[in-house]
Amino acid sequence: MATPLTDKKKQVVLTGNSAVAYAMKQIDPDVCAAYPITPSTAIMEEFSSYYADGKVSTELVTVESEHSAMSACVGAAAAGARVMTATSSQGLALMWEVLYIASGMRLPVVMAVVNRALSAPINIHCDHSDSMGARDSGWIQIYSETVQEAYDNLFQAVRIAEDHRVLTPAMVCLDGFITSHAIENLTLIEDGDVKDFVGEFEPKQSLLDTGHPITMGAMTLPEYYIDFKYEQSKAIRGAKEVVIEVGREFGERFGREYGLMECYRLDDADVAIVVLSSAAGTTKVAVDRLRDQGKKVGLLRPRLYRPFPHEEIASALMGVKAVCVLDRADSMSGFGGPLFTDVRSALYGRDSAPKVIGRIFGLGGRDYKVEDAEAVFDELYNVLETGEAGKLTGYITI
Amino acid sequence: MATLKELSAREELFSGGHRLCAGCGIPPIMRLLLRSAGAPVVATTATGCLEVGTTIYPYTSWRISWIHSAFENSAATISGIESAYRSLKKKGKIAADKDIKFLALGGDGGTYDIGFQALSGALERGHDFLYVCYDNGAYMNTGIQRSSATPLGSATTTSPAGSAHPGKGQWRKDLTRIVVAHNIPYAAQASPHNWRDLAKKAEKAFNTEGPTFLNVVSPCPLGWYSKPELSIETAKLAVDTCYWPLYEVEDGILKVNYKPREKKPIEEWLKLQGRFKHLFKEENRWLLEETQKRIDSEWERLLEMDGKRVF
Ligand SMILES: Cc1ncc(C[n+]2csc(CCOP(=O)(O)OP(=O)(O)O)c2C)c(N)n1
C-alpha cells in the first residue's frame, strides 16, 4: 500500500510501483484492465486496494491474460473511456499483437511498463528488451530515471496521448526493481491539481454514441491502408511538440519541467554516454567523479524515445567527439542495440559528427556500477586518442 | 416474443451489399439477431468471414456501432466496452436511462479455439453481454482449415481426405456444454432455419442480465461443398439428424427445444456435403457408423437431461 509519509510539502517516500499506483489513483481512469506480472504486480495490487476501498471510481477488469488486458483496454478506449494499465516483460510480449491495434485505431491508452528481461532463460530483473520489442508498435515511449519521474510522467502521458493532435497510446517505462521496488523521496501533487492538469478525456467518437454508429477496425486493402499508416505516422511524430508543451506546462504548474531528454554536463564534454532510465543515475556519479579529475565527460539521457527526437539528440551530441550508446537490450544480430542504431543514424551524414560506439549492458539485471560507467569513459578516451572507433559494438560487464 | 411480422417491420441494421458468399448462413443469423435486441446494440466481431465480408473499407454493412480488433479477443474487447459503459454511466457521462446491448461475435475458430480463453474469462467475470458463435465448422476465411468444431471425418485443407488419414480424426469439441459449465444464466444452441427459435433465444439472451451465449450452426457452401440454395435445408437437416440439437440452459435448467418426430440418419445430412464424400467409400464406412453412434449417444444424454438441473 502507498502510505505517503506526508509533510506539508507533500514529500513522501514511495517505491516506484507505489508511486505509479498512486498516480493512477489520482488520475482515476474510467477503466483499468490488467494482469499481474513481476515486477509490475504491485501497481495493480495497490490499485486494486484503492478500488476495493472505493477510492477510485474506475471499473477494474481483472482479465485472464495480458492479451485480454490490452484487448479490453482497446474496447474501453473505443467506447470513449480513459483507460490505463500496467505490465512487464512476458506480459508486454503477450500484448504485442494488440499494441498495434491500439495505436492503429488511435486509442490513447496509457500503460506503465516496468521493464524486465524476456525469457528464455526466464529472468525477472531489469532490462529493456520488453519495451524495445514494442518500439515500432506506434506507441509513445517515455523512459523514467527515478520514482519522481515515473510519477510525473504518468500524468503527462495522459495529456499527451489524449491530445487531439496526437491520439496515440503511450507507455511510461521505469526500470524493474531498480526503480519499481526502490524507495525514493518524491513530491506528490495534490489530487485537485492532478484533476486540473489531466482534465477530462474528450473522445472524438465513441462506440457508445449509438445515435452515431461507427465502424472501427474495418478490413482495409491496398487502396487505403498505407494512407492510414501515413496519417498515424504523422500523428506520432507530431507528438514530440506536444511532449515539449506538456512538459513545460507541468514545470510551470509543479516546478519540475520536463523535455525530450536530459543533458548532464554535456555542454563542453569531449566524450559522452547515452543511456536510458535509471542507469543514467549511476552514470551521473561517474561523470561527477571524472569531472573532478578534470575530464570533460557528459551524459545524454533520452526521455522521449518514441517518437525518436533524432534532430534534438543529434544536435545535443554534435559538440562531443566520441559517444558510447549503452543499450539495455540487444537486437540480436542487428547492428548494435536499438538505441545505438537510432542515435548513430541520427548523426550519420552530419559533418564532424562524433564517433559513436555501442555497448550492451545490464541484461537481466546485471549490475551496472559507477566503475562500469568509468570504464566506458576510458574506452571513449581511447577512441579520442587513437582517432579510431575500434570495436563499434559489443557487450560490457561480461 | 416478437412475431415474424413485428420482426420484419423492425429496422434493418445489417445492410445488404456485403461480400459474404451466396448461401452463407451468417447474414440471416445477423439480421435476425440485430432485430431481436430491442435496444441499441454495440457489437464486436472476431477476425473471420463475418468481419472481412462486411467491412471492406470504406464500406460497412453495420448500421450499429461496431468494432473489430483481432481474431482471439472478441470476448475481451466486449469486456472493455461493457466496462466503459458501466463506468461512464456511473460517472454520469451516459444518461442513466440509456440501455445498450453488448454483442460479441466470432466464428468457431475465433470461439472454440484461439478465442476460447478470452471467452472463458469474460464469462467468468460476468460481464453483461451476449456472445454469439456462428459455427460453420472450420476456419473458412483462411480457406477451410480444420477447427476443434470440425466434425469427425470432415475433409478440410488441413485435414484432407487422404489414403492414410480420411479427413479429421477427432470428434468435435462440445463448446456449448463447456460454456454451460461456466454457470452463466443463459446458453443455447440454435439454427438459422428455425427463425422463431433463434429470434426467441436471441431476445431472451439480450434481455438476460450477465453473460449469455448462443451457438448457431452456420452452413458454408464453400467449405461444406454444399449447394448454396440448399443452405437452410442443410441447417435443418443438421437439426433433424440431431447432429445439432436445439436446446437451451436457462438458470441451470436444460430444455431440449426441438425433438424431431423422426430422427433422420446422419448420412442424409452428410451426403449433401462434399466434405464428407469420402466417408461413403467402403473403406471409410466405419467412420459413418462411428459418427452415428456418437450422435445417438449424445442425443440420448441430452434427452436424459431434458428438464433437469445441470448446474
Ligand atoms: C492471431 C491470428 N492467427 C491467425 C489469423 C488468421 N486467421 C484469420 S481468420 C482465421 C479463421 C477464422 O475462422 P473462424 O473463426 O472459424 O471464422 P470463419 O472464417 O469461419 O468466419 C484465421 C486462421 C489471425 N488473423 N490472427
XYZ file of C-alpha atoms and ligand atoms in Angstrom:
735
model
C 0.000 0.000 0.000
C 1.057 3.524 -0.646
C 1.373 5.131 2.742
C 2.603 8.573 1.918
C 4.585 9.985 4.817
C 3.158 13.359 4.174
C 4.614 16.592 5.314
C 3.297 19.979 4.323
C 5.147 19.971 1.016
C 3.789 16.544 0.096
C 7.226 14.986 0.398
C 6.863 11.234 0.659
C 8.928 8.117 0.325
C 7.499 5.530 -2.021
C 8.608 2.717 -4.262
C 8.266 3.229 -7.997
C 5.325 0.861 -8.128
C 3.556 2.614 -5.264
C 4.111 5.985 -6.881
C 2.670 4.734 -10.170
C -0.326 3.181 -8.405
C -0.832 6.422 -6.508
C -0.680 8.434 -9.723
C -3.271 6.089 -11.218
C -5.474 6.578 -8.195
C -5.204 10.331 -8.615
C -5.955 10.114 -12.340
C -8.898 7.832 -11.532
C -9.282 6.395 -15.036
C -12.670 5.172 -16.232
C -11.427 1.663 -16.918
C -8.365 -0.278 -15.891
C -7.824 -3.795 -17.268
C -4.696 -5.560 -16.118
C -2.964 -8.801 -15.311
C -0.186 -9.358 -12.771
C 3.463 -9.921 -13.615
C 6.662 -9.260 -11.710
C 7.923 -6.583 -11.242
C 4.830 -4.515 -12.049
C 2.400 -6.597 -9.973
C 2.362 -4.223 -7.035
C 0.950 -1.465 -9.230
C -2.187 -3.465 -9.857
C -2.323 -4.819 -6.320
C -2.251 -1.350 -4.854
C -4.659 -0.024 -7.423
C -6.978 -2.922 -6.562
C -6.843 -1.816 -2.927
C -7.840 1.701 -3.925
C -10.684 0.129 -5.871
C -11.703 -2.124 -3.003
C -11.754 0.834 -0.630
C -13.813 2.955 -3.015
C -11.008 5.467 -3.530
C -11.363 5.301 -7.308
C -14.448 5.221 -9.483
C -12.672 3.095 -12.069
C -14.160 -0.115 -13.461
C -11.430 -2.621 -12.713
C -11.346 -5.515 -15.176
C -9.228 -8.325 -13.778
C -8.738 -10.151 -17.046
C -7.346 -13.628 -17.599
C -4.262 -12.587 -19.608
C -2.344 -9.572 -20.850
C -3.644 -10.207 -24.334
C -7.121 -9.715 -22.948
C -5.927 -6.798 -20.808
C -4.870 -4.833 -23.855
C -7.913 -6.038 -25.799
C -10.221 -4.805 -23.060
C -8.283 -1.525 -22.995
C -8.867 -1.186 -26.733
C -12.581 -1.901 -26.345
C -12.949 0.513 -23.451
C -10.999 3.297 -25.157
C -13.056 2.820 -28.324
C -16.085 3.244 -26.095
C -14.772 6.654 -25.054
C -13.249 5.774 -21.712
C -9.965 6.942 -20.221
C -8.036 3.715 -19.876
C -4.880 2.687 -18.040
C -2.973 -0.495 -17.409
C 0.459 -1.766 -16.396
C 2.657 -4.686 -17.305
C 6.185 -6.048 -17.785
C 8.200 -8.436 -19.888
C 6.216 -11.530 -20.971
C 3.035 -9.602 -20.338
C 4.018 -6.904 -22.786
C 5.137 -9.582 -25.213
C 1.731 -11.231 -24.966
C 0.074 -7.881 -25.677
C 2.184 -7.304 -28.737
C -0.492 -8.021 -31.319
C -2.971 -5.725 -29.633
C -0.469 -2.883 -29.091
C -0.566 -2.246 -32.818
C -4.354 -2.303 -32.785
C -4.489 0.304 -30.016
C -2.164 2.632 -31.882
C -3.633 1.902 -35.313
C -7.079 2.804 -34.009
C -5.576 5.892 -32.381
C -6.735 4.987 -28.896
C -4.954 6.927 -26.147
C -4.407 4.090 -23.679
C -1.745 4.854 -21.065
C 0.361 1.987 -19.748
C 3.094 1.787 -17.153
C 5.767 -0.627 -18.318
C 8.041 -1.828 -15.577
C 10.967 -3.007 -17.651
C 12.072 -6.599 -17.264
C 14.056 -9.097 -19.304
C 12.363 -11.544 -21.657
C 12.571 -15.321 -21.442
C 14.470 -17.543 -22.182
C 16.143 -18.032 -19.847
C 13.473 -16.701 -17.573
C 14.616 -13.753 -15.504
C 12.592 -11.242 -13.543
C 15.136 -8.435 -13.413
C 15.545 -5.267 -15.355
C 16.410 -4.781 -18.944
C 14.664 -3.048 -21.804
C 14.094 -5.995 -24.140
C 10.357 -5.852 -23.458
C 9.629 -2.252 -24.357
C 12.279 -2.199 -27.093
C 10.365 -5.020 -28.736
C 7.416 -2.647 -28.862
C 9.348 0.359 -30.117
C 7.831 0.155 -33.588
C 4.300 -0.524 -32.345
C 3.229 3.081 -32.742
C 3.158 3.791 -29.010
C 4.751 6.828 -27.490
C 7.533 5.700 -25.149
C 8.752 7.797 -22.253
C 11.550 6.405 -20.074
C 11.851 7.432 -16.440
C 15.054 7.684 -14.444
C 13.560 7.988 -10.974
C 10.424 7.315 -8.975
C 9.572 11.011 -9.092
C 9.869 10.996 -12.821
C 7.775 7.864 -13.288
C 5.086 9.500 -11.168
C 5.242 12.804 -13.042
C 5.429 11.108 -16.438
C 2.186 9.285 -15.923
C 0.146 12.497 -15.698
C 1.915 13.925 -18.693
C 1.387 10.733 -20.679
C -2.368 11.045 -20.207
C -2.321 14.590 -21.543
C -0.028 13.752 -24.453
C -1.858 10.599 -25.529
C -5.307 12.194 -25.352
C -4.344 15.399 -27.141
C -6.444 15.513 -30.298
C -3.348 16.269 -32.350
C -1.836 13.031 -31.085
C -4.473 10.421 -30.104
C -1.849 7.753 -29.702
C -1.263 5.356 -26.819
C 1.670 5.943 -24.514
C 3.962 3.813 -22.381
C 5.698 5.182 -19.337
C 8.696 2.947 -18.714
C 10.542 2.545 -15.440
C 13.246 0.074 -14.529
C 12.156 -3.170 -12.916
C 13.240 -3.478 -9.267
C 15.824 -0.713 -9.624
C 13.041 1.862 -9.770
C 9.866 -0.157 -9.227
C 10.993 -1.531 -5.879
C 13.387 1.164 -4.719
C 12.119 3.577 -2.135
C 12.834 7.151 -3.073
C 11.840 10.591 -1.928
C 9.349 12.300 -4.083
C 6.943 15.185 -4.062
C 3.315 14.384 -4.631
C 0.840 16.588 -6.391
C -2.475 17.463 -4.755
C -5.452 15.465 -6.029
C -7.238 18.590 -7.213
C -4.170 19.772 -9.111
C -3.902 16.391 -10.811
C -7.558 16.633 -11.856
C -6.969 20.132 -13.236
C -3.889 19.044 -15.083
C -5.221 15.874 -16.704
C -8.744 17.226 -17.271
C -11.476 15.070 -18.774
C -10.940 12.771 -21.715
C -12.887 14.038 -24.682
C -13.038 11.290 -27.256
C -13.570 12.317 -30.865
C -16.046 9.489 -31.263
C -17.316 6.622 -29.190
C -18.913 3.271 -29.796
C -21.386 4.148 -27.069
C -22.709 7.084 -29.053
C -25.251 4.751 -30.594
C -27.044 7.623 -32.294
C -23.952 7.983 -34.467
C -22.895 4.445 -35.259
C -19.314 3.961 -36.400
C -17.426 1.013 -37.820
C -13.964 0.610 -36.337
C -11.281 -1.822 -37.388
C -12.572 -2.417 -40.913
C -10.653 -4.546 -43.362
C -8.557 -2.076 -45.326
C -6.949 -3.018 -48.602
C -4.032 -1.520 -50.542
C -6.123 1.405 -51.791
C -6.270 2.837 -48.273
C -4.036 1.007 -45.806
C -0.849 2.952 -46.412
C -2.741 6.223 -46.139
C -3.959 5.280 -42.670
C -0.407 4.432 -41.682
C 0.883 7.687 -43.152
C -1.583 9.668 -41.041
C -0.692 7.628 -37.967
C 2.995 8.157 -38.551
C 2.471 11.907 -38.898
C 0.476 11.994 -35.680
C 3.010 10.150 -33.564
C 5.876 12.198 -34.946
C 3.870 15.311 -34.130
C 3.606 14.105 -30.550
C 7.101 15.479 -29.958
C 5.847 19.063 -29.884
C 3.058 18.072 -27.516
C 5.554 16.334 -25.225
C 7.503 19.586 -25.059
C 4.380 21.681 -24.452
C 3.048 19.398 -21.760
C 6.458 19.088 -20.079
C 6.748 22.873 -19.974
C 3.242 23.322 -18.582
C 3.963 20.660 -15.978
C 7.048 22.640 -14.961
C 5.080 25.851 -14.697
C 2.442 24.237 -12.522
C 4.521 21.965 -10.359
C 8.082 23.251 -10.609
C 9.549 20.217 -12.326
C 9.970 20.842 -16.037
C 10.477 18.004 -18.486
C 11.799 17.985 -22.030
C 12.741 15.459 -24.670
C 15.971 14.487 -22.942
C 18.257 15.311 -20.112
C 21.756 16.576 -20.865
C 24.061 16.224 -17.910
C 27.346 18.177 -18.025
C 27.224 17.718 -21.768
C 27.826 21.291 -22.969
C 31.603 21.184 -23.129
C 32.007 17.400 -22.978
C 34.547 15.634 -25.191
C 33.070 12.220 -24.556
C 29.591 11.181 -23.533
C 27.417 8.244 -22.661
C 23.874 7.987 -23.969
C 21.684 5.783 -21.805
C 18.027 5.446 -20.806
C 16.366 5.347 -17.389
C 17.937 4.514 -14.047
C 21.402 3.748 -15.424
C 21.673 7.479 -16.051
C 21.781 7.996 -12.291
C 24.777 5.718 -11.965
C 26.407 7.361 -14.958
C 25.992 10.813 -13.405
C 28.049 9.717 -10.418
C 30.799 8.593 -12.779
C 30.542 11.863 -14.704
C 30.961 13.845 -11.491
C 33.932 11.774 -10.377
C 35.696 12.156 -13.702
C 34.835 15.834 -13.902
C 36.535 16.187 -10.515
C 39.600 14.746 -12.180
C 39.318 17.389 -14.884
C 37.934 15.092 -17.544
C 35.317 16.553 -19.821
C 32.716 13.849 -19.752
C 28.951 14.100 -20.003
C 25.693 12.226 -20.324
C 22.649 12.368 -22.538
C 19.547 10.591 -21.289
C 16.712 10.469 -23.796
C 13.393 10.792 -22.007
C 11.229 10.538 -25.075
C 12.302 7.542 -27.116
C 9.249 7.201 -29.367
C 8.783 9.388 -31.318
C 12.560 9.488 -31.504
C 13.717 13.116 -31.297
C 16.577 12.491 -33.709
C 17.306 16.115 -34.562
C 17.471 17.274 -30.968
C 19.570 14.319 -29.865
C 21.948 14.685 -32.791
C 22.296 18.430 -32.177
C 22.975 17.892 -28.495
C 25.769 15.461 -29.347
C 27.387 17.487 -32.128
C 29.921 19.144 -29.852
C 31.025 15.812 -28.422
C 33.889 13.918 -30.032
C 33.138 10.354 -29.023
C 29.898 8.827 -27.806
C 29.032 5.449 -26.371
C 25.384 4.458 -26.552
C 24.519 1.969 -23.851
C 21.650 -0.336 -24.676
C 19.875 -2.414 -22.068
C 18.546 -4.598 -24.889
C 20.238 -6.400 -27.723
C 18.743 -6.500 -31.175
C 20.322 -9.943 -31.542
C 22.398 -9.720 -34.671
C 21.294 -6.279 -35.770
C 23.931 -3.548 -35.884
C 24.172 -2.981 -32.131
C 21.312 -2.267 -29.753
C 18.256 -0.292 -30.776
C 19.211 2.993 -29.120
C 22.675 2.772 -30.676
C 21.208 2.280 -34.133
C 18.863 5.228 -33.664
C 21.493 7.600 -32.280
C 24.098 6.635 -34.818
C 21.755 7.040 -37.737
C 20.579 10.385 -36.348
C 24.192 11.568 -36.511
C 25.032 9.993 -39.833
C 25.705 12.439 -42.633
C 26.412 15.366 -40.350
C 29.817 16.972 -40.886
C 32.193 16.357 -37.988
C 29.743 14.107 -36.182
C 31.194 12.332 -33.162
C 32.456 8.786 -33.369
C 29.747 6.518 -31.991
C 30.178 3.123 -30.418
C 27.532 0.976 -28.804
C 27.642 -1.373 -25.860
C 25.060 -3.740 -24.469
C 24.843 -3.749 -20.682
C 22.710 -4.788 -17.759
C 20.681 -7.563 -19.379
C 18.545 -9.462 -16.898
C 19.550 -7.148 -14.086
C 23.343 -7.472 -14.359
C 24.709 -4.668 -12.196
C 25.900 -1.518 -13.871
C 28.180 0.192 -11.404
C 29.900 3.532 -11.355
C 33.134 1.745 -12.234
C 31.469 0.235 -15.288
C 30.491 3.688 -16.482
C 34.056 4.867 -15.804
C 35.398 2.007 -17.861
C 33.170 3.092 -20.739
C 34.507 6.622 -20.460
C 38.047 5.170 -20.505
C 37.216 3.400 -23.702
C 35.865 6.616 -25.169
C 39.095 8.398 -24.287
C 40.906 5.654 -26.094
C 38.770 6.368 -29.165
C 39.678 10.033 -28.831
C 43.390 9.345 -28.532
C 43.646 6.838 -31.342
C 41.127 8.600 -33.556
C 39.688 5.159 -34.242
C 36.276 3.952 -33.095
C 37.714 0.445 -32.831
C 35.158 -2.128 -31.876
C 31.861 -0.494 -32.831
C 29.538 -2.759 -30.944
C 29.860 -5.223 -28.107
C 28.920 -6.064 -24.534
C 30.275 -4.756 -21.248
C 30.402 -6.394 -17.807
C 30.683 -9.879 -19.282
C -41.590 -12.850 -28.225
C -41.966 -10.715 -31.348
C -43.962 -12.144 -34.243
C -42.448 -12.543 -37.676
C -44.482 -9.560 -38.789
C -43.126 -7.438 -35.963
C -39.583 -8.615 -36.534
C -39.792 -7.861 -40.226
C -41.114 -4.373 -39.525
C -38.057 -3.523 -37.428
C -35.184 -1.526 -38.858
C -32.704 -3.429 -40.965
C -29.396 -2.947 -39.161
C -27.283 -5.261 -41.279
C -27.277 -3.887 -44.773
C -27.028 -5.823 -47.993
C -24.174 -5.358 -50.412
C -21.713 -7.198 -48.184
C -19.288 -9.710 -49.601
C -20.379 -12.858 -47.797
C -20.969 -15.761 -50.179
C -24.285 -16.732 -51.676
C -25.834 -19.269 -49.355
C -23.684 -18.254 -46.366
C -25.513 -18.869 -43.110
C -24.125 -15.778 -41.395
C -26.273 -12.948 -42.841
C -29.676 -14.388 -41.899
C -28.325 -15.056 -38.395
C -27.050 -11.481 -38.045
C -30.204 -9.882 -39.394
C -32.367 -11.813 -37.000
C -30.049 -11.191 -34.073
C -29.981 -7.430 -34.526
C -33.748 -7.312 -34.948
C -34.234 -9.220 -31.725
C -32.211 -6.921 -29.480
C -34.926 -4.397 -28.800
C -32.371 -1.710 -27.896
C -29.272 -0.149 -29.468
C -26.540 -2.733 -29.921
C -22.783 -2.243 -29.768
C -21.008 -5.208 -31.318
C -17.549 -6.571 -31.824
C -16.537 -9.295 -34.228
C -13.527 -11.567 -34.279
C -11.436 -11.769 -37.426
C -13.086 -14.115 -39.874
C -15.579 -14.201 -42.720
C -18.130 -12.009 -40.968
C -15.642 -9.253 -40.267
C -13.918 -9.347 -43.633
C -17.109 -9.783 -45.592
C -18.945 -6.861 -44.016
C -16.406 -4.099 -43.692
C -14.081 -3.668 -46.588
C -13.177 -0.012 -46.183
C -14.772 2.427 -46.952
C -17.914 0.300 -46.854
C -19.701 -1.227 -43.921
C -22.787 -3.360 -43.506
C -23.165 -2.340 -39.900
C -25.758 0.264 -39.061
C -24.820 -0.125 -35.396
C -21.619 0.778 -33.538
C -19.223 -1.999 -34.384
C -15.570 -2.772 -33.840
C -13.183 -5.436 -34.988
C -9.933 -5.787 -33.074
C -8.316 -9.204 -33.596
C -9.045 -12.893 -34.040
C -8.921 -14.165 -30.467
C -10.189 -11.234 -28.460
C -13.835 -10.670 -29.266
C -14.874 -11.520 -25.699
C -12.094 -9.398 -24.185
C -12.976 -6.470 -26.422
C -16.619 -6.563 -25.404
C -15.482 -6.776 -21.758
C -13.731 -3.451 -22.203
C -16.641 -1.835 -23.999
C -19.158 -3.002 -21.441
C -16.898 -1.895 -18.583
C -16.560 1.535 -20.173
C -20.336 1.708 -20.385
C -20.737 0.876 -16.707
C -18.027 3.308 -15.710
C -19.288 6.198 -17.798
C -22.832 5.567 -16.644
C -21.717 5.592 -13.023
C -19.936 8.888 -13.632
C -22.990 10.388 -15.290
C -21.330 10.695 -18.683
C -24.008 8.438 -20.148
C -27.673 9.010 -19.360
C -28.870 6.752 -16.562
C -31.867 5.577 -18.581
C -29.839 4.688 -21.665
C -29.885 0.974 -22.368
C -27.310 -0.578 -24.671
C -26.952 -4.259 -25.519
C -23.466 -5.664 -25.986
C -22.821 -8.324 -28.563
C -19.619 -10.240 -29.262
C -19.415 -12.334 -32.409
C -16.987 -14.929 -33.628
C -16.690 -17.937 -35.872
C -15.911 -21.353 -34.456
C -12.177 -20.727 -34.858
C -12.400 -17.425 -33.002
C -14.575 -19.009 -30.320
C -13.755 -22.706 -29.810
C -10.045 -22.336 -30.446
C -7.996 -19.163 -30.379
C -10.578 -17.041 -28.549
C -11.549 -19.741 -26.063
C -9.550 -18.339 -23.167
C -10.846 -14.819 -23.640
C -14.395 -16.175 -23.838
C -13.995 -18.207 -20.670
C -12.510 -15.218 -18.851
C -15.294 -12.881 -19.894
C -17.976 -15.402 -18.893
C -16.368 -15.907 -15.506
C -16.112 -12.169 -14.878
C -19.811 -11.863 -15.514
C -19.922 -9.008 -17.998
C -23.377 -8.186 -19.278
C -23.122 -9.282 -22.898
C -24.260 -11.831 -25.430
C -21.677 -13.910 -27.240
C -22.796 -15.463 -30.492
C -20.690 -18.051 -32.231
C -21.583 -18.750 -35.838
C -20.296 -22.270 -36.186
C -19.505 -23.182 -39.772
C -17.195 -25.940 -38.644
C -13.841 -24.704 -39.919
C -11.612 -21.662 -40.463
C -13.431 -20.632 -43.597
C -11.983 -17.173 -44.087
C -8.479 -18.514 -44.486
C -9.506 -21.346 -46.768
C -11.283 -24.116 -44.846
C -8.780 -25.320 -42.260
C -9.958 -27.658 -39.527
C -11.011 -26.274 -36.168
C -11.998 -28.026 -32.971
C -15.598 -27.630 -34.174
C -14.956 -29.540 -37.392
C -16.950 -32.799 -37.486
C -15.209 -36.172 -37.408
C -14.090 -37.298 -40.830
C -14.652 -33.926 -42.473
C -12.200 -33.034 -45.224
C -10.627 -29.628 -44.759
C -7.436 -28.169 -46.194
C -5.532 -29.175 -43.060
C -7.345 -32.466 -42.633
C -7.679 -33.562 -46.240
C -9.196 -36.914 -47.073
C -6.106 -38.924 -47.889
C -5.474 -42.618 -48.199
C -3.748 -42.744 -44.807
C -5.962 -40.232 -42.985
C -9.569 -39.940 -44.135
C -10.283 -36.359 -43.021
C -10.376 -35.026 -39.481
C -9.519 -37.720 -36.978
C -11.228 -36.301 -33.909
C -14.721 -35.721 -32.603
C -15.716 -32.089 -32.274
C -15.430 -30.105 -29.085
C -18.762 -29.620 -27.328
C -18.355 -25.925 -26.691
C -21.924 -25.259 -25.629
C -21.516 -27.721 -22.787
C -18.251 -26.117 -21.748
C -19.874 -22.705 -21.791
C -22.758 -24.040 -19.700
C -20.176 -25.232 -17.179
C -19.404 -21.553 -16.527
C -22.818 -21.440 -14.816
C -23.940 -18.464 -16.858
C -27.620 -17.518 -16.772
C -28.402 -18.425 -20.362
C -26.812 -20.523 -23.098
C -28.396 -22.134 -26.117
C -27.866 -23.754 -29.490
C -29.833 -22.531 -32.466
C -30.040 -22.763 -36.226
C -30.946 -20.178 -38.869
C -33.574 -22.468 -40.427
C -35.733 -22.101 -37.339
C -36.103 -18.330 -37.231
C -38.657 -18.413 -34.455
C -36.431 -20.432 -32.136
C -33.377 -18.324 -32.975
C -35.169 -14.997 -32.517
C -36.690 -16.152 -29.248
C -33.323 -17.237 -27.931
C -31.654 -14.026 -29.051
C -34.362 -11.963 -27.395
C -34.040 -13.958 -24.197
C -30.269 -13.721 -24.207
C -30.242 -9.974 -24.876
C -32.690 -9.425 -22.062
C -30.897 -11.555 -19.514
C -28.505 -9.744 -17.229
C -24.999 -11.172 -17.225
C -23.135 -13.212 -19.785
C -25.198 -15.200 -22.277
C -24.190 -17.404 -25.158
C -25.662 -18.653 -28.410
C -24.039 -21.257 -30.584
C -25.601 -21.101 -34.025
C -24.875 -23.586 -36.776
C -23.995 -21.718 -39.950
C -23.898 -23.501 -43.310
C -20.953 -22.653 -45.546
C -21.428 -23.788 -49.147
C -17.782 -23.091 -49.939
C -16.369 -25.093 -47.068
C -19.032 -27.744 -46.883
C -19.127 -28.263 -50.635
C -22.879 -27.944 -50.424
C -25.362 -26.214 -52.702
C -25.904 -22.552 -51.743
C -29.608 -22.839 -52.497
C -29.837 -25.726 -50.016
C -28.156 -23.940 -47.086
C -31.262 -23.518 -44.991
C -32.303 -27.097 -45.681
C -28.809 -28.249 -44.787
C -29.099 -26.417 -41.488
C -32.488 -28.026 -40.903
C -31.056 -31.468 -41.544
C -28.257 -30.813 -39.069
C -31.027 -30.429 -36.518
C -33.281 -33.232 -37.755
C -30.384 -35.689 -37.634
C -29.638 -34.459 -34.098
C -26.140 -33.502 -35.155
C -27.041 -30.001 -33.945
C -29.698 -30.278 -31.242
C -31.664 -27.172 -30.419
C -31.579 -26.741 -26.687
C -31.092 -24.124 -24.034
C -29.902 -23.932 -20.457
C -31.692 -21.249 -18.531
C -30.694 -20.656 -14.935
C -29.275 -24.142 -14.816
C -32.297 -25.946 -16.259
C -31.727 -27.704 -19.542
C -34.508 -27.776 -22.090
C -34.484 -29.525 -25.427
C -36.390 -27.111 -27.645
C -36.985 -29.399 -30.555
C -37.335 -33.153 -30.772
C -37.634 -34.384 -34.334
C -40.646 -36.619 -34.783
C -38.476 -38.880 -36.833
C -34.742 -38.653 -36.142
C -33.069 -38.809 -39.547
C -29.947 -40.879 -40.164
C -26.790 -38.760 -40.188
C -25.984 -39.905 -43.702
C -28.785 -37.715 -45.002
C -27.012 -34.630 -43.737
C -23.540 -35.830 -44.687
C -24.411 -36.713 -48.255
C -25.414 -33.130 -49.064
C -21.855 -32.035 -48.360
C -18.798 -32.753 -50.464
C -16.567 -32.521 -47.394
C -17.910 -35.939 -46.365
C -17.874 -37.565 -49.811
C -15.005 -39.895 -48.983
C -16.880 -41.276 -45.985
C -19.169 -43.112 -48.361
C -16.298 -45.193 -49.735
C -16.364 -48.746 -48.498
C -13.095 -48.455 -46.525
C -14.384 -45.429 -44.612
C -17.829 -46.665 -43.712
C -16.695 -47.310 -40.175
C -16.449 -43.538 -39.774
C -20.093 -43.160 -40.709
C -21.010 -45.780 -38.151
C -18.844 -44.164 -35.552
C -20.461 -40.792 -36.266
C -23.975 -42.195 -35.993
C -23.094 -43.920 -32.723
C -21.719 -40.756 -31.153
C -24.671 -38.679 -32.282
C -27.118 -41.248 -30.899
C -25.394 -41.383 -27.561
C -25.120 -37.584 -27.219
C -28.753 -37.134 -28.193
C -29.735 -39.728 -25.605
C -27.695 -37.951 -22.980
C -29.400 -34.688 -23.853
C -32.852 -36.265 -23.632
C -31.987 -37.693 -20.244
C -31.128 -34.199 -19.046
C -34.169 -32.548 -20.596
C -35.972 -30.557 -17.938
C -33.274 -31.263 -15.373
C -30.951 -29.042 -13.444
C -27.462 -29.262 -14.918
C -25.749 -26.875 -12.537
C -3.590 -14.479 -34.252
C -4.119 -14.838 -35.571
N -3.878 -16.069 -36.093
C -4.350 -16.384 -37.314
C -5.080 -15.490 -38.035
C -5.553 -15.870 -39.405
N -6.988 -16.056 -39.464
C -7.833 -15.054 -39.748
S -9.424 -15.517 -39.766
C -8.983 -17.107 -39.429
C -10.002 -18.186 -39.359
C -11.306 -17.746 -38.868
O -12.057 -18.895 -38.649
P -13.420 -18.855 -37.869
O -13.257 -18.201 -36.579
O -13.960 -20.231 -37.857
O -14.338 -17.895 -38.726
P -14.750 -18.009 -40.270
O -13.570 -17.696 -41.091
O -15.211 -19.391 -40.484
O -15.791 -16.978 -40.424
C -7.617 -17.253 -39.281
C -6.945 -18.521 -39.022
C -5.307 -14.226 -37.463
N -5.994 -13.260 -38.088
N -4.834 -13.932 -36.246
